[in-house]
Amino acid sequence: MSTNTVKEILASLQRGESKPSEWTADVLRRIRQVDPQVGAFLTVDEEGATARAKALDDAPADERGKALFGVPYALKDNMCTAGIRTTAASRILENYIPPYDATVAEKLRAAGGIMVGKTNMDEFAMGSSTENSAYQKTKNPYDLDAVPGGSSGGSAAAVAAGLVPFALGSDTGGSIRQPAAFCGVVGLKPTYGRVSRFGLIAFASSLDQIGPFTRTVEDAAYVLNLISGRDLLDSTSAPADVEDFTADLQKGVQGLRIGVVRDIDTEGLQPGVRAAVDGAIDTLRQAGAEVVEVSLPNSHYAVAAYYLLAPAEASSNLARYDGVRYGRRAEGETLLQMYQRTRSEGFGMEVKRRIMIGTYALSSGYYDAYYKRAQQMRTLILRDFEAAFQHCDVIATPTAPTTAFKFGEKTDNPLQMYLNDIYTIPANLAGIPGISVPCGLSDGLPVGLQLLGRAFDEKTLLRVAHAYEQARGDVLPAPSVGVAQ
Ligand SMILES: NC(=O)C[C@H](N)C(=O)O
């Protein structure tokens, strides 16, 4: 049952052919059966989800029309859920139970959805493989020896393995799009400010954005409708109108220009990935789009700029985990010792590395040389996009230079890990929306086509993504573990 799309589940519920409790029981059963192999979930709220589904079974008729009535879903474990443990996959938040819901959690609930659990991730969303979780590995449903990508690897794997019809993730430098590509599902990073970040455990506040993992582009547009909008609790949320992002999906690509960029390509780009993406661009051309070459000349500085700016913001955001205000506290004879022990025991290696890089980049003697220059580079990257979007409506690139890599392959070489974000990071620096759509296989593993759009123009982005998905047909076999798609 749960391999159905959100739209299919809703249609069945609304026709009265099934009940919320049946879908929820089915999802929970699948999680019990399949998740021991995949490891997508850190917390499963069996009791809460079952009780809520039962209550919805008996809901009055007017509630049945709600946009997400009876649909089960999962949230990345960096989104606060009232009364449900929220760890950001860190030891330092091991026993943290938030007293409030993130705005996205509240919105999905108000729309009638059923939250079944919290998914694994890289600690504080720092990583590209979910190997930095303090708790467990998440395996790629297409190859259990390979990573699911990161940092939202649990959400991507949960959708790919057919455990839930959709899940939310967060994307700071590619954390939705890259795991979506690795796991063969759709992943959407909206424009910065489109979705409220209230209740999202902050990593790099000028880059973080929440978005959905789904099986279809239509579902991604549908979920975006439910989570977007100005929120007075997040002053960075944009006062943009809540549009119906599904409205233009059927319009096709006739008359649209797709920009192809070659400047980002690196030596590390797998030939099979390039071939699959070129095939996808060809499909769009055949569907009626005009394909033009555009240039993003500063994009090869994006990784360097990001890995200064994101750690700088993280070092400031993570200062609050001091053993006093949240979660874990280690004892010490002096206050300083208590801080030191709490933070040394509570944070993992990658988090410590970023705090150190960030603190260094912000320190008075180095601020101009590193942080300020990285900010200047960010502006140049934004301008590159503005110039490129004079000539095209949407830009197409690979989502990641490789397919899913093996566990341990990049853990000893942080730079190699960072380079996996080369195609995704520019969009975060510029604040523009991006989506990854499965576009085939390379050596038996899924490849993602990344499409990038103008700020607040998710409609055109989704329209192109949907047209591609329609023209493409079925490109992926079912994963080796989980439930057939
Ligand atoms: N958080 C993200 O979007 C992923 C990125 N690879 C990072 O480690 O920062």
XYZ file of C-alpha atoms and ligand atoms in Angstrom:
494
model
C 0.000 0.000 0.000
C 2.569 2.580 1.033
C 4.438 2.632 -2.266
C 1.572 4.721 -3.500
C 2.063 8.411 -4.045
C 0.587 11.043 -1.759
C -2.006 11.819 -4.421
C -3.042 8.183 -4.716
C -3.356 7.717 -0.969
C -5.447 10.873 -0.681
C -7.716 9.819 -3.517
C -8.306 6.426 -1.945
C -9.043 7.983 1.464
C -11.340 10.582 0.012
C -13.333 7.992 -1.922
C -13.791 6.173 1.380
C -12.013 3.069 0.039
C -9.518 3.034 2.891
C -9.016 4.489 6.334
C -6.154 6.480 7.873
C -5.541 3.669 10.376
C -5.048 1.154 7.544
C -2.378 3.264 5.849
C -0.652 3.962 9.148
C -0.691 0.308 10.210
C 0.728 -0.625 6.824
C 3.516 1.964 7.072
C 4.408 0.852 10.605
C 4.480 -2.779 9.515
C 6.813 -1.971 6.656
C 9.085 -0.004 8.950
C 9.235 -2.995 11.319
C 9.988 -5.371 8.446
C 12.301 -3.371 6.226
C 13.945 -0.718 8.391
C 16.178 -3.117 10.349
C 18.058 -3.523 7.030
C 17.944 0.128 5.952
C 18.261 2.079 9.215
C 16.319 5.112 8.006
C 14.548 5.871 11.285
C 15.975 7.084 14.593
C 12.574 7.221 16.279
C 9.299 5.617 15.282
C 6.238 6.985 17.065
C 4.113 3.881 16.792
C 1.827 4.727 19.615
C 1.262 8.369 18.705
C 0.737 7.649 15.006
C -1.656 4.778 15.701
C -3.721 6.849 18.127
C -3.887 9.782 15.759
C -4.870 7.578 12.819
C -7.655 6.041 14.884
C -8.932 9.482 15.810
C -8.886 10.490 12.143
C -10.868 7.366 11.190
C -13.746 8.829 13.155
C -13.218 12.436 12.081
C -16.255 14.432 11.029
C -16.897 14.770 7.312
C -15.533 18.335 7.017
C -12.095 17.192 8.263
C -11.872 14.546 5.579
C -11.413 17.186 2.917
C -8.156 18.430 4.478
C -5.209 18.522 2.124
C -3.220 15.756 3.814
C -6.022 13.913 5.565
C -4.785 10.538 6.811
C -1.442 10.537 4.946
C 1.568 9.186 6.914
C 4.970 10.859 6.588
C 8.373 11.216 8.279
C 10.492 14.179 9.372
C 14.260 14.548 9.453
C 15.408 14.474 13.055
C 16.454 18.131 13.056
C 12.836 19.323 12.992
C 11.357 19.832 16.439
C 8.366 17.706 17.343
C 6.557 18.444 20.604
C 6.938 15.520 22.996
C 8.987 13.434 20.530
C 12.755 13.102 20.878
C 14.657 15.285 18.408
C 18.390 14.620 18.298
C 19.818 16.098 15.067
C 21.662 12.729 15.194
C 23.961 14.172 17.858
C 24.878 12.784 21.275
C 24.592 16.283 22.655
C 20.825 16.216 22.043
C 20.411 12.546 22.933
C 17.535 13.083 25.324
C 16.157 16.311 23.995
C 12.379 16.378 23.863
C 11.206 19.664 22.368
C 8.303 21.417 24.065
C 7.074 22.757 20.704
C 6.552 21.809 17.063
C 8.514 23.234 14.148
C 6.232 25.272 11.891
C 6.454 22.608 9.165
C 5.435 19.890 11.642
C 2.518 21.978 12.787
C 1.405 22.743 9.238
C 1.455 19.115 8.109
C -0.452 18.088 11.191
C -3.011 20.844 10.740
C -3.500 19.564 7.171
C -4.446 16.160 8.591
C -1.131 14.305 8.115
C 0.165 11.554 10.405
C 3.816 11.848 11.514
C 5.165 8.332 11.965
C 8.788 8.981 12.860
C 12.053 10.888 12.730
C 14.765 10.012 10.243
C 18.513 9.594 10.501
C 20.912 12.264 9.241
C 24.490 13.478 9.484
C 25.021 15.065 12.887
C 23.601 18.612 12.743
C 23.221 18.070 8.967
C 26.988 18.177 8.449
C 27.925 15.617 5.848
C 27.074 14.075 2.500
C 26.634 10.413 3.433
C 24.756 10.177 6.771
C 27.891 8.442 8.108
C 28.295 11.302 10.583
C 25.208 10.250 12.540
C 26.157 9.551 16.152
C 23.652 6.691 16.210
C 23.549 4.437 13.169
C 24.314 3.898 9.522
C 21.572 4.348 6.962
C 21.983 2.097 3.938
C 21.103 2.877 0.360
C 18.060 0.779 -0.610
C 19.681 0.217 -4.044
C 22.920 -1.140 -2.576
C 23.240 -1.963 1.099
C 27.016 -1.445 0.948
C 26.569 2.116 -0.287
C 25.642 5.326 1.505
C 22.238 6.964 0.955
C 23.857 10.386 0.601
C 23.419 13.121 3.125
C 22.734 14.857 5.214
C 19.039 13.886 4.919
C 19.938 10.258 4.117
C 17.266 8.764 6.375
C 14.430 10.677 4.720
C 15.668 9.777 1.212
C 16.099 6.090 2.086
C 12.697 5.926 3.814
C 10.938 7.149 0.670
C 13.097 5.035 -1.672
C 12.483 1.861 0.324
C 8.730 2.456 0.171
C 8.384 3.032 3.915
C 6.584 6.381 3.676
C 5.054 8.226 0.714
C 6.968 11.400 1.589
C 9.397 12.829 4.108
C 10.863 16.246 4.808
C 14.561 17.033 4.776
C 16.692 20.156 5.021
C 19.179 21.409 2.454
C 22.099 23.657 3.399
C 24.516 22.673 0.634
C 22.686 19.857 -1.131
C 21.331 17.792 1.739
C 17.971 17.166 0.056
C 19.004 16.964 -3.606
C 22.113 14.783 -3.270
C 20.499 12.010 -1.147
C 17.453 12.149 -3.449
C 19.803 11.514 -6.396
C 21.627 8.675 -4.604
C 18.387 6.947 -3.585
C 16.437 7.446 -6.821
C 13.670 9.728 -5.511
C 12.582 13.323 -6.088
C 14.059 15.963 -3.731
C 13.125 19.644 -3.759
C 14.994 22.525 -2.132
C 12.715 25.566 -2.256
C 13.897 29.179 -2.539
C 15.531 30.430 0.652
C 12.720 31.948 2.724
C 9.921 30.027 1.026
C 9.482 27.621 3.958
C 9.682 28.625 7.611
C 12.750 27.424 9.492
C 11.132 27.930 12.885
C 11.863 24.792 14.897
C 14.533 23.560 12.484
C 17.713 22.964 14.489
C 19.964 25.562 12.929
C 23.150 24.641 11.072
C 23.903 27.606 8.773
C 20.980 29.978 9.011
C 21.591 31.916 5.804
C 21.567 28.678 3.777
C 19.241 26.168 5.519
C 15.959 25.418 3.803
C 13.350 22.689 4.346
C 11.833 20.688 1.487
C 10.196 17.378 0.552
C 11.348 13.960 -0.658
C 8.682 12.294 -2.782
C 8.236 9.685 -5.514
C 6.875 12.142 -8.059
C 7.349 15.786 -8.970
C 3.615 16.325 -8.577
C 3.805 15.176 -4.953
C 6.765 17.505 -4.324
C 4.723 20.445 -5.641
C 1.760 19.352 -3.556
C 3.760 19.101 -0.319
C 5.388 22.475 -1.035
C 1.891 23.987 -1.124
C 1.362 22.735 2.416
C 4.621 23.870 4.015
C 5.372 27.202 2.358
C 4.418 30.696 3.452
C 5.383 33.619 5.638
C 5.748 32.749 9.306
C 5.953 35.438 11.956
C 8.081 33.069 14.030
C 10.813 33.081 11.358
C 11.780 36.584 10.292
C 13.728 35.185 7.319
C 10.610 33.601 5.860
C 9.592 35.562 2.788
C 6.351 37.517 2.514
C 5.754 35.807 -0.845
C 2.255 34.655 -1.735
C 1.416 31.012 -1.171
C 0.819 29.834 -4.680
C -0.569 26.596 -5.985
C 2.648 24.978 -7.130
C 0.775 22.208 -8.902
C -1.077 24.664 -11.157
C 1.413 24.806 -14.056
C 2.626 21.223 -14.002
C 0.803 20.167 -17.134
C 1.955 23.097 -19.253
C 4.925 21.284 -20.765
C 8.258 22.770 -21.815
C 7.350 24.217 -25.190
C 8.791 27.733 -25.312
C 11.051 27.270 -22.297
C 14.826 27.510 -22.442
C 16.995 25.041 -20.536
C 20.503 26.262 -19.730
C 23.295 23.730 -19.779
C 26.433 24.564 -17.792
C 29.795 23.007 -18.480
C 31.962 25.159 -16.202
C 31.180 23.148 -13.070
C 32.239 19.814 -14.509
C 35.249 18.391 -12.716
C 37.627 15.497 -13.127
C 35.608 13.725 -10.462
C 32.511 13.593 -12.684
C 31.645 9.968 -13.446
C 31.178 9.426 -17.191
C 28.011 7.394 -16.516
C 26.520 10.313 -14.593
C 27.299 12.779 -17.390
C 25.797 10.383 -19.935
C 22.557 9.954 -17.974
C 22.211 13.710 -17.489
C 22.949 14.419 -21.158
C 20.270 11.874 -22.020
C 17.814 13.733 -19.771
C 18.640 17.061 -21.421
C 18.011 15.426 -24.770
C 14.648 14.172 -23.551
C 13.723 17.737 -22.589
C 14.796 18.949 -26.036
C 12.616 16.342 -27.687
C 9.729 17.393 -25.444
C 9.964 20.873 -26.993
C 12.411 22.838 -24.824
C 15.151 24.943 -26.348
C 18.570 23.995 -24.964
C 21.133 26.787 -24.645
C 24.638 26.948 -23.147
C 25.059 29.235 -20.151
C 28.053 29.993 -18.019
C 28.556 30.131 -14.255
C 32.214 31.195 -14.242
C 32.595 31.509 -10.468
C 30.957 28.219 -9.605
C 34.223 26.412 -8.997
C 34.821 28.695 -6.004
C 31.465 27.738 -4.521
C 32.679 24.747 -2.502
C 35.504 26.782 -0.952
C 33.184 29.682 -0.113
C 30.539 27.365 1.322
C 32.979 25.473 3.518
C 33.978 28.764 5.136
C 30.538 30.360 5.418
C 28.596 27.316 6.599
C 31.123 26.428 9.353
C 31.307 30.107 10.392
C 27.557 30.186 10.912
C 27.606 26.742 12.517
C 30.271 27.751 15.031
C 27.982 30.515 16.175
C 24.753 28.460 16.108
C 26.296 25.556 18.015
C 27.642 27.750 20.826
C 24.334 27.203 22.619
C 25.113 23.522 23.340
C 27.039 24.134 26.495
C 25.638 21.616 28.958
C 23.433 24.237 30.579
C 20.616 24.943 28.193
C 20.007 21.691 26.320
C 20.467 17.960 26.431
C 23.648 16.343 27.592
C 25.889 17.671 30.345
C 29.185 16.210 31.517
C 30.365 16.925 35.043
C 33.499 18.965 35.652
C 35.212 20.503 38.644
C 35.026 23.989 37.211
C 32.530 25.642 34.882
C 35.095 25.671 32.080
C 35.826 21.984 32.552
C 32.114 21.213 32.419
C 31.792 23.124 29.106
C 34.867 21.427 27.673
C 33.815 17.916 28.629
C 30.216 18.405 27.529
C 31.264 19.618 24.100
C 34.105 17.110 23.625
C 31.857 14.185 24.516
C 28.702 15.517 22.893
C 29.965 16.479 19.428
C 31.340 14.126 16.777
C 34.485 14.631 14.677
C 32.958 16.467 11.732
C 31.032 18.867 13.953
C 34.218 19.664 15.868
C 36.093 20.182 12.608
C 33.491 22.672 11.418
C 33.367 24.546 14.713
C 37.131 24.949 14.520
C 37.154 26.039 10.878
C 34.298 28.449 11.523
C 35.813 29.953 14.646
C 39.105 30.396 12.827
C 37.463 32.016 9.802
C 35.641 34.491 12.052
C 38.599 35.353 14.283
C 39.762 38.946 14.086
C 43.065 38.392 12.280
C 41.543 36.177 9.589
C 38.049 37.551 9.117
C 38.948 39.690 6.099
C 41.053 36.991 4.473
C 38.492 34.204 4.773
C 34.965 35.077 5.884
C 34.731 38.394 4.057
C 36.206 37.020 0.832
C 33.848 34.071 0.949
C 30.919 36.482 1.308
C 32.183 38.439 -1.696
C 32.424 35.226 -3.671
C 28.855 34.433 -2.681
C 27.742 37.691 -4.291
C 29.629 36.888 -7.499
C 27.981 33.475 -7.650
C 24.558 35.074 -7.205
C 25.347 37.473 -10.063
C 26.418 34.573 -12.282
C 22.973 33.065 -11.824
C 21.240 36.381 -12.502
C 23.183 36.690 -15.739
C 22.514 33.074 -16.730
C 18.787 33.425 -16.103
C 18.714 36.251 -18.681
C 19.253 33.525 -21.263
C 17.311 30.577 -19.849
C 14.400 29.715 -17.576
C 15.885 26.696 -15.817
C 19.450 25.360 -15.535
C 20.220 21.634 -15.824
C 23.251 19.894 -14.265
C 24.012 16.593 -12.607
C 22.902 16.634 -8.950
C 26.157 15.047 -7.802
C 29.350 14.112 -9.665
C 29.050 10.462 -8.620
C 26.471 7.872 -7.753
C 26.222 6.536 -4.191
C 29.674 5.610 -2.894
C 30.588 2.807 -0.496
C 30.657 3.170 3.278
C 34.019 4.456 4.460
C 35.133 5.496 0.975
C 35.324 9.207 1.774
C 35.284 9.344 5.575
C 39.054 9.772 5.884
C 39.164 12.535 3.324
C 36.820 15.406 4.201
C 37.805 17.306 1.067
C 36.631 14.450 -1.155
C 33.380 14.397 0.791
C 32.953 18.168 0.379
C 33.579 17.949 -3.371
C 30.506 15.755 -3.742
C 28.471 18.938 -3.170
C 29.978 20.775 -6.137
C 26.757 20.941 -8.176
C 24.364 21.583 -5.304
C 26.129 24.269 -3.248
C 25.862 27.176 -5.743
C 22.047 27.189 -5.402
C 22.254 27.505 -1.620
C 24.732 30.377 -1.876
C 22.402 32.145 -4.329
C 19.226 31.213 -2.418
C 17.544 29.821 -5.544
C 15.347 26.696 -5.750
C 16.574 23.340 -7.023
C 15.178 19.883 -7.571
C 16.697 16.469 -8.214
C 14.756 14.066 -10.414
C 15.906 10.479 -11.133
C 17.241 10.257 -14.681
C 18.664 6.761 -15.036
C 21.410 4.508 -13.776
C 25.179 4.529 -13.843
C 26.787 1.197 -12.934
C 23.457 0.048 -11.558
C 22.924 2.995 -9.206
C 20.498 5.919 -9.550
C 21.582 9.227 -11.111
C 19.871 12.544 -10.428
C 19.186 15.355 -12.875
C 19.397 18.675 -11.046
C 17.230 21.543 -12.262
C 17.716 25.040 -10.832
C 15.247 27.902 -11.142
C 14.979 31.629 -10.516
C 14.306 32.734 -6.944
C 10.609 32.240 -6.097
C 9.946 30.659 -9.475
C 9.376 27.113 -8.235
C 6.425 26.953 -10.611
C 8.582 26.950 -13.729
C 11.111 24.653 -12.069
C 8.437 22.114 -11.176
C 6.845 22.440 -14.588
C 10.109 21.450 -16.297
C 10.772 18.679 -13.776
C 7.293 17.265 -14.293
C 7.540 17.467 -18.075
C 10.844 15.593 -17.891
C 9.395 12.946 -15.584
C 6.477 12.406 -17.966
C 8.673 12.193 -21.050
C 11.212 9.986 -19.303
C 8.903 7.137 -18.349
C 10.173 4.523 -15.923
C 13.945 4.718 -15.683
C 14.647 3.015 -12.402
C 14.164 -0.579 -11.374
C 12.830 -1.232 -7.857
C 15.502 -0.977 -5.156
C 17.123 -4.179 -3.946
C 15.588 -3.731 -0.535
C 12.211 -2.364 0.420
C 8.986 -2.260 -1.436
C 8.645 -2.185 -5.219
C 7.992 1.326 -6.543
N 24.053 20.121 4.959
C 24.172 19.974 3.673
O 23.377 20.500 2.914
C 25.212 19.062 3.173
C 26.584 19.482 3.018
N 27.237 18.341 2.435
C 27.277 19.836 4.305
O 27.914 18.988 4.869
O 27.274 20.948 4.754
